[in-house]
Tab-separated table of C-alpha atoms in Angstrom:
chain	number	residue	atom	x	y	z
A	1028	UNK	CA	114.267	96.150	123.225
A	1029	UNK	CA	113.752	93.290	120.827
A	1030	UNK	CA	112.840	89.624	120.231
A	1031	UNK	CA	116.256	87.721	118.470
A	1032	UNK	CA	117.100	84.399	117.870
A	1033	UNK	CA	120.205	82.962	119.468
A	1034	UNK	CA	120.474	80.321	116.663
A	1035	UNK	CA	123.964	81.286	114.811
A	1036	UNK	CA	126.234	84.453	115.751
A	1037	UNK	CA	123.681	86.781	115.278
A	1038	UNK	CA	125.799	90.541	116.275
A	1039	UNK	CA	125.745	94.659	115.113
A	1040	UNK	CA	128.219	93.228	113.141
A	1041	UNK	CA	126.816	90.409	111.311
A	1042	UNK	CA	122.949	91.695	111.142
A	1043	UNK	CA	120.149	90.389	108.716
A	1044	UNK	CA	120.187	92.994	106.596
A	1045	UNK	CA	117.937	91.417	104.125
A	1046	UNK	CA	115.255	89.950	106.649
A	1047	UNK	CA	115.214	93.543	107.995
A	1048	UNK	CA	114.993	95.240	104.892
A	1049	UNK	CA	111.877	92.873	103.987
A	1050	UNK	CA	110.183	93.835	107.532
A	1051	UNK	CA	110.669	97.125	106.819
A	1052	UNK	CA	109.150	97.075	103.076
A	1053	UNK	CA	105.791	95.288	105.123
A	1054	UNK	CA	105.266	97.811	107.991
A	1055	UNK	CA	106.160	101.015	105.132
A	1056	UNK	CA	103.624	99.344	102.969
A	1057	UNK	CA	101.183	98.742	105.857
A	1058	UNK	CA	101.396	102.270	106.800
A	1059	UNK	CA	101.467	104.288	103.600
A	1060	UNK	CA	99.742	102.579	101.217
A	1061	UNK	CA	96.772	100.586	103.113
A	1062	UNK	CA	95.853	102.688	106.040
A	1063	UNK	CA	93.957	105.100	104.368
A	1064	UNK	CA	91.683	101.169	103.843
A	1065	UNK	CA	89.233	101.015	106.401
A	1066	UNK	CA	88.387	104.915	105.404
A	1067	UNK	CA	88.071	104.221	101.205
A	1068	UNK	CA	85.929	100.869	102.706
A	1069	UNK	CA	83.550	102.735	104.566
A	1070	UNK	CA	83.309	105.007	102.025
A	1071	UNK	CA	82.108	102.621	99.627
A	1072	UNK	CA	79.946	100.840	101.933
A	1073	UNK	CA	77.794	104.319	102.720
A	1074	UNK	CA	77.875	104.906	99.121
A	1075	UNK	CA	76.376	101.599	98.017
A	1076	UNK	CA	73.942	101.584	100.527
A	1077	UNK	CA	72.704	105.371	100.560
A	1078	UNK	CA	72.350	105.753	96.634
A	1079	UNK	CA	69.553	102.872	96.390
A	1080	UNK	CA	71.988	100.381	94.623
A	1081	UNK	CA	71.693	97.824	97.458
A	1082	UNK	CA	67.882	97.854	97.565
A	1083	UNK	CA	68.306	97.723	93.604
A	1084	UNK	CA	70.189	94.836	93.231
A	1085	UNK	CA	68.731	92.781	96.130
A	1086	UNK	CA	65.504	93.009	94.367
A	1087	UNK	CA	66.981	91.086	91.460
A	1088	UNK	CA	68.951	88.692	93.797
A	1089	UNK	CA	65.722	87.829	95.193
A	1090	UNK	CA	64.105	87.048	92.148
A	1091	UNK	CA	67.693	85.079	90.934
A	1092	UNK	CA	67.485	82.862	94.106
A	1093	UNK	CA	64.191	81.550	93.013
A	1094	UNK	CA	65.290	80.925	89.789
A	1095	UNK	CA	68.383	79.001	90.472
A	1096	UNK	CA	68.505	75.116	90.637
A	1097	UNK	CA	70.816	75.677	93.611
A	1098	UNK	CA	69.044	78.071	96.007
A	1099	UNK	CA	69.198	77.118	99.455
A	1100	UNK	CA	66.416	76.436	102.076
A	1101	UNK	CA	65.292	80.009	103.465
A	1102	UNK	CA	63.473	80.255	106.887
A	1103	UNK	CA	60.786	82.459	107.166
A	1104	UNK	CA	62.715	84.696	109.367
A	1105	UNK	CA	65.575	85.559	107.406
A	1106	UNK	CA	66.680	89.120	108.478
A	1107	UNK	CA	67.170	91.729	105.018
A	1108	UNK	CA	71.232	91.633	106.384
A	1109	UNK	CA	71.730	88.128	105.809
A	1110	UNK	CA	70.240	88.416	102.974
A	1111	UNK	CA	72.480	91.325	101.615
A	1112	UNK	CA	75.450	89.408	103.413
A	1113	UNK	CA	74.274	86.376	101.149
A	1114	UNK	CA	74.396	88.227	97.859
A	1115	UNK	CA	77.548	90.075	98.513
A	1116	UNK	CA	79.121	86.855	98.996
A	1117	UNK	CA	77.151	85.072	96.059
A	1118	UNK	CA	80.320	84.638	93.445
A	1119	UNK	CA	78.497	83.546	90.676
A	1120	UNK	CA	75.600	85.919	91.229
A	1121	UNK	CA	78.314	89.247	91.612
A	1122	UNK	CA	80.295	87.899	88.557
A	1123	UNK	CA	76.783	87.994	86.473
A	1124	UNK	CA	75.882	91.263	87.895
A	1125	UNK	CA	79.384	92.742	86.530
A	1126	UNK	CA	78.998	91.541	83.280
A	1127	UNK	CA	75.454	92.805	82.522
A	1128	UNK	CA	73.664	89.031	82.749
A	1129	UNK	CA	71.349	89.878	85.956
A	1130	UNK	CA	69.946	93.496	84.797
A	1131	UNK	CA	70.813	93.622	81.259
A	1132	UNK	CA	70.940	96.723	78.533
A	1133	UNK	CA	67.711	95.889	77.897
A	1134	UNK	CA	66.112	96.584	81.442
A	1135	UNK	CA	64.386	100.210	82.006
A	1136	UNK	CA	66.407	100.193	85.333
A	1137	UNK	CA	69.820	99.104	83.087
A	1138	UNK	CA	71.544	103.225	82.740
A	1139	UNK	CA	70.714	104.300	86.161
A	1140	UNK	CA	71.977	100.912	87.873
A	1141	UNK	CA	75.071	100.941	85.670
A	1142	UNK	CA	75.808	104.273	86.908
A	1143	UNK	CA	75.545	103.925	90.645
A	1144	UNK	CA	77.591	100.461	90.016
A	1145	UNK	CA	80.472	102.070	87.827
A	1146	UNK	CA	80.251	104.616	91.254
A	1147	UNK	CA	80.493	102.037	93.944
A	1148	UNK	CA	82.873	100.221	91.882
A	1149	UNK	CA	85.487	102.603	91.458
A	1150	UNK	CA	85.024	103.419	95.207
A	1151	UNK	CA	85.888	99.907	95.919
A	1152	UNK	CA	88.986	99.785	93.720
A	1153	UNK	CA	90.246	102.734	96.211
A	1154	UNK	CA	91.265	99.801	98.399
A	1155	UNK	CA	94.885	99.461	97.889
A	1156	UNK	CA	93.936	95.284	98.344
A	1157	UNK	CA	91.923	95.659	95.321
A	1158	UNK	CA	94.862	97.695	93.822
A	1159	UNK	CA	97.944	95.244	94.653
A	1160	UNK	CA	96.256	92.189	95.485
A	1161	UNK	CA	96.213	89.156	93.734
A	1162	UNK	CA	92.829	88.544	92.194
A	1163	UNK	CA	92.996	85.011	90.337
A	1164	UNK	CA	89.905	85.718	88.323
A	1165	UNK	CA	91.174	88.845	86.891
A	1166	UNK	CA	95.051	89.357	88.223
A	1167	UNK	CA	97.498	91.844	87.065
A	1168	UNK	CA	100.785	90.397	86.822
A	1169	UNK	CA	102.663	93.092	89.056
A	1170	UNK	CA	100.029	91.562	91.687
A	1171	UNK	CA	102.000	88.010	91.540
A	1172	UNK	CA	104.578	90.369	93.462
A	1173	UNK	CA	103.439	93.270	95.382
A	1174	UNK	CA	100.707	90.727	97.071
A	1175	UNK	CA	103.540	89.580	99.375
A	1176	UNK	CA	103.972	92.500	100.948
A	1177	UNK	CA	100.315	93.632	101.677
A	1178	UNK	CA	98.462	92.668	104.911
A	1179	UNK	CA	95.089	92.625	105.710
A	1180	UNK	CA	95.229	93.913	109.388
A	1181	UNK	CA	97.574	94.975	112.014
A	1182	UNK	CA	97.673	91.523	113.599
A	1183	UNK	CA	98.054	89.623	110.710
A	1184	UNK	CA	100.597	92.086	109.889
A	1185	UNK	CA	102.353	91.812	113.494
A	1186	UNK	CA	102.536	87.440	113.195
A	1187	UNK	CA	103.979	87.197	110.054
A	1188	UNK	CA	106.627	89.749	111.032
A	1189	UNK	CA	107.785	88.118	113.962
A	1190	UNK	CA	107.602	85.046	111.869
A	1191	UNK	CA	109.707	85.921	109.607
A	1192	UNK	CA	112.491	87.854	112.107
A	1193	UNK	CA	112.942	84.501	114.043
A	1194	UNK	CA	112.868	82.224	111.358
A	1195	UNK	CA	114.341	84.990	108.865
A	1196	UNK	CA	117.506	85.625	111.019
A	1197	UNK	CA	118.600	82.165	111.086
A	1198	UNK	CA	118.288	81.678	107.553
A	1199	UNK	CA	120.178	84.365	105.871
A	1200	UNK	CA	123.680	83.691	108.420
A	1201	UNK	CA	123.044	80.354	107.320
A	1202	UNK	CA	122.523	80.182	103.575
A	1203	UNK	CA	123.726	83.454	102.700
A	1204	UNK	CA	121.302	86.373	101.228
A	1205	UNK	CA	121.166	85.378	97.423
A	1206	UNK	CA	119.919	81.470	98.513
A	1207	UNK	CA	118.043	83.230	101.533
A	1208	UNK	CA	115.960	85.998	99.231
A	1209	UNK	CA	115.789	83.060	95.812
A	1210	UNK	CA	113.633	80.957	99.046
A	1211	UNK	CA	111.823	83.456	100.041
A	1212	UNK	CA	110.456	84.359	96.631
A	1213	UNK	CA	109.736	81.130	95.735
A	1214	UNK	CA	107.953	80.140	98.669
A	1215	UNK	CA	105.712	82.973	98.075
A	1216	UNK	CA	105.189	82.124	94.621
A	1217	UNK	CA	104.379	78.350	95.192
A	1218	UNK	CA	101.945	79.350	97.939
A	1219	UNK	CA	99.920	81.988	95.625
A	1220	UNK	CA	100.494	78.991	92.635
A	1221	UNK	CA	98.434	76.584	94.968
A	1222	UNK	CA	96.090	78.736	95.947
A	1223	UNK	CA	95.428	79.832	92.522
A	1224	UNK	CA	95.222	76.286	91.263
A	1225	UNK	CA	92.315	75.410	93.484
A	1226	UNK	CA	90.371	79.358	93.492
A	1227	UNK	CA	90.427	80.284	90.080
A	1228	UNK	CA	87.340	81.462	89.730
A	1229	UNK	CA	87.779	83.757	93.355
A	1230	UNK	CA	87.344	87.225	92.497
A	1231	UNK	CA	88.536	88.134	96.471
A	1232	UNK	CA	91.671	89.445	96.313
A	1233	UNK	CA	95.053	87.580	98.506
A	1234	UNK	CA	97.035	89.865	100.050
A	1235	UNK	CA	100.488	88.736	102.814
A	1236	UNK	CA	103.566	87.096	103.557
A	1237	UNK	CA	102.242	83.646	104.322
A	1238	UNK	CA	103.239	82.063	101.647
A	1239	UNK	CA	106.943	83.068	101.443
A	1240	UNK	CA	107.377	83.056	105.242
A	1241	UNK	CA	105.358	79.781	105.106
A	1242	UNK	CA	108.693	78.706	102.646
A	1243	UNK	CA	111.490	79.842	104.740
A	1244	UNK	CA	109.918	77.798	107.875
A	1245	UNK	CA	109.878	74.782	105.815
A	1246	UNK	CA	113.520	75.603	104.536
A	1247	UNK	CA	114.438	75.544	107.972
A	1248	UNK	CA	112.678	72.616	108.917
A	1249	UNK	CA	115.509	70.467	106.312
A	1250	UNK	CA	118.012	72.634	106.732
A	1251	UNK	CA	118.023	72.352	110.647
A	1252	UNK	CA	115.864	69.670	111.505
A	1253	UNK	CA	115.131	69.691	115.077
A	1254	UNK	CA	117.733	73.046	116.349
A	1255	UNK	CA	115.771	74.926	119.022
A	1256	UNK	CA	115.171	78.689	118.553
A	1257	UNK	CA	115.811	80.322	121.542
A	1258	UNK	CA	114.146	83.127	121.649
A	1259	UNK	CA	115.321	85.952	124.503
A	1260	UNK	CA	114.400	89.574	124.588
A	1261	UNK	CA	117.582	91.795	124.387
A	1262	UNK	CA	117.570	95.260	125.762
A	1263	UNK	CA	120.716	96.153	124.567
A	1264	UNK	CA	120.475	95.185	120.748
A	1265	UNK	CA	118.090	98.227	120.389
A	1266	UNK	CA	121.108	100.976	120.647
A	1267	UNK	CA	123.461	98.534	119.197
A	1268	UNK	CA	121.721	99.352	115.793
């Protein structure tokens, strides 16, 4: 049983073999490479918490907010979590830490928080979207590529596949695969260009199929203008295959 589009002649013998060879790529990826994730995350969540480098470094993020010109307004009651939430999300104050400008060589602390840090951080990198995703701060340039095919849950995952089958399947009967593919890889490409433009400085990794799919819809919006998708479920298709 499966969800097709009955925009074009869409048949076992006239399949899209490309869009299916993409979804496939996404779910393999999904299920190999990231779903060991959530495990390697946990991992280095116990690990910075239980060595003492949280309570370390929050004791020097304290001290930072009251230096900084731009510290916020802190109620009384601030719980310790948002305050850990606060400095794991602090860009500026993480991309000091990394570079040795919060607790510096010259701190009696410096060798044993460098070690638990080199620790969590290599932890962290066991996260295939800190592997493959694209980082703009510090990006590898495989990343430009394998970021497209990375999700960052099941759901998100799930929506841009169904996405791209509906819209997908229309598209490469219609322009043909070479057009259908060069559109698809550009779309993904201008997406992570925009992005980058205005997050430079990000050091969260971007990981999915937004972007490209993102480009096919809008190919089909001028190639097709206002054609309906009908969308049917199709019991048969499945043993057709």
């Amino acid at each position: 049983m499966l969800i097709i589009p009955l925009t074009g002649k869409l048949s076992k013998d006239n399949l899209p073999i490309l869009t299916i060879i993409i979804i496939l790529i996404n779910v393999a990826v999904y299920f190999t490479v990231q779903y060991q994730d959530s495990h390697h995350y946990r991992e280095a969540e116990r690990m910075y918490f239980e060595s003492g480098l949280a309570d370390m470094e929050l004791k020097y993020y304290e001290a930072y907010q009251k230096n900084s010109p731009q510290k916020e307004n802190r109620e009384s009651g601030d719980s310790r979590q948002k305050t850990y939430m606060d400095m794991l999300s602090d860009e500026t104050f993480q991309e000091n830490l990394t570079e040795n400008k919060i607790i510096t060589p010259q701190d009696p602390l410096f060798e044993k928080w460098r070690e638990l840090r080199d620790g969590y951080e290599a932890a962290v990198k066991r996260v295939s979207c800190w592997q493959y995703g694209f980082i703009p701060k510090k990006h590898e340039p495989f990343t430009i590529l394998s970021h497209m095919f990375m999700h960052g849950s099941f759901m998100h995952l799930l929506g841009n596949m169904v996405f791209l089958w509906l819209v997908g399947c229309v598209l490469e009967l219609g322009l043909g695969r070479v057009n259908y593919l060069a559109v698809y890889l550009l779309g993904g490409l201008f997406a992570l260009g925009l992005f980058y433009l205005f997050n430079m400085q990000s050091a969260t990794p971007l990981v999915g199929a937004s972007g490209a799919i993102s480009g096919l819809m809008g190919a089909y919006t001028v190639a097709y203008g206002k054609t309906k998708i009908n969308a049917v479920i199709n019991p048969k298709l499945k043993s057709k295959i």
